[in-house]
Amino acid sequence: MNIQTIIKMLTDAGIEEREAKKEIKMLLEHFCNYTEKDEILGHPLTEEHLNIVKSKVEARLADRIPVQYIIGESYFMGEFFKVTSDVLIPRPETEILVSKGIEIIKENGLKNILDIGTGSGCIACTIAKRTDATVLGVDISSDALRIALDNVTRLGINNRAVFRKSDLYSKIREEEKFDMIISNPPYIPVGTELEPELSHEPSVALFAEENGLKLYRKIVQEAPKYLNKNGWLIFELGIGEADAVKSFMNEYFEGVEVIKDLDGIDRVIYGKLI
Ligand code: GLN
């Protein structure tokens, strides 16, 4: 057996070659401690390495389980976050959201941040790690919050990212004011047909009513109550949702801007409280 055989197992199952190679790399690194450095230095893959990776690929394909759930980790903005099927796997697109959020936090010296729908805590933890701000991450799912707490420990940012079970703002008190609300809410319209891998992710993290817009609408409408003067709101956007979210935001926010991702899709929107 060689590595090509394993790549072919994945491509035969409809996974793009580039993604297949990336997954194999992740499996080799996690289960065999064989890193990119070993590859660069020309260290050969042993039969044992290949057998381990093959068995993981078989498990991944049998149920179409995302490779991150098999590994139990996902890479996001330079860190490995714990993930289980209780949380959404952090996406590269979300790095655009977090990078812009961090830029605004640093430029404006923002101190208190609210991350709505924190899931694995990847947004909250990254902001706490890279800025001086304190972040409160809220989520409706206790199972997700357990993972977020593990990620705080992993990243060693103990009391600068804290968490609370809350359905959007339900457990936030009005006197708790924030300088920024950041969110990557569920935004896929209910009823959308998706690739089988997504059925392993929590549906509460993926789908939203009102054509995917319900959570944006609710978060925007109540945001002014919980934001300090000059506070910011920043969201990740689902495909084709920029105009609708912009019109929600225009009512309470000024200077509303959209940022595109590498595929030219409107991906992040932000604005400042009027
Ligand atoms: N905040 C988490 C993330 O961006 C989870 C988002 C969600 O579950 N919709 O990955």
PDB file of C-alpha atoms and ligand atoms in Angstrom, residues 88 90 94 117-119 122-123 184-186 205, ligand 1:
ATOM      1  CA  LEU A  88     -19.673  23.374  14.669  1.00  0.00           C
ATOM      2  CA  PRO A  90     -14.520  26.195  12.931  1.00  0.00           C
ATOM      3  CA  THR A  94     -14.687  32.591  10.288  1.00  0.00           C
ATOM      4  CA  GLY A 117     -23.543  31.403  19.667  1.00  0.00           C
ATOM      5  CA  THR A 118     -20.019  30.694  20.786  1.00  0.00           C
ATOM      6  CA  GLY A 119     -20.089  26.930  20.046  1.00  0.00           C
ATOM      7  CA  CYS A 122     -13.138  29.512  18.844  1.00  0.00           C
ATOM      8  CA  ILE A 123     -14.102  33.171  18.358  1.00  0.00           C
ATOM      9  CA  ASN A 184     -21.321  33.620  13.534  1.00  0.00           C
ATOM     10  CA  PRO A 185     -24.952  32.621  13.930  1.00  0.00           C
ATOM     11  CA  PRO A 186     -26.676  29.652  12.298  1.00  0.00           C
ATOM     12  CA  ALA A 205     -25.555  25.568  14.871  1.00  0.00           C
TER      13      ALA A 205
HETATM   14  N1  GLN B   1     -18.949  30.524  17.078  1.00  0.00           N
HETATM   15  C1  GLN B   1     -18.703  29.218  16.570  1.00  0.00           C
HETATM   16  C2  GLN B   1     -17.939  29.294  15.263  1.00  0.00           C
HETATM   17  O1  GLN B   1     -17.866  30.303  14.640  1.00  0.00           O
HETATM   18  C3  GLN B   1     -20.003  28.458  16.382  1.00  0.00           C
HETATM   19  C4  GLN B   1     -20.939  29.099  15.411  1.00  0.00           C
HETATM   20  C5  GLN B   1     -22.228  28.323  15.254  1.00  0.00           C
HETATM   21  O2  GLN B   1     -22.420  27.298  15.903  1.00  0.00           O
HETATM   22  N2  GLN B   1     -23.082  28.809  14.394  1.00  0.00           N
HETATM   23  O3  GLN B   1     -17.392  28.340  14.806  1.00  0.00           O
END
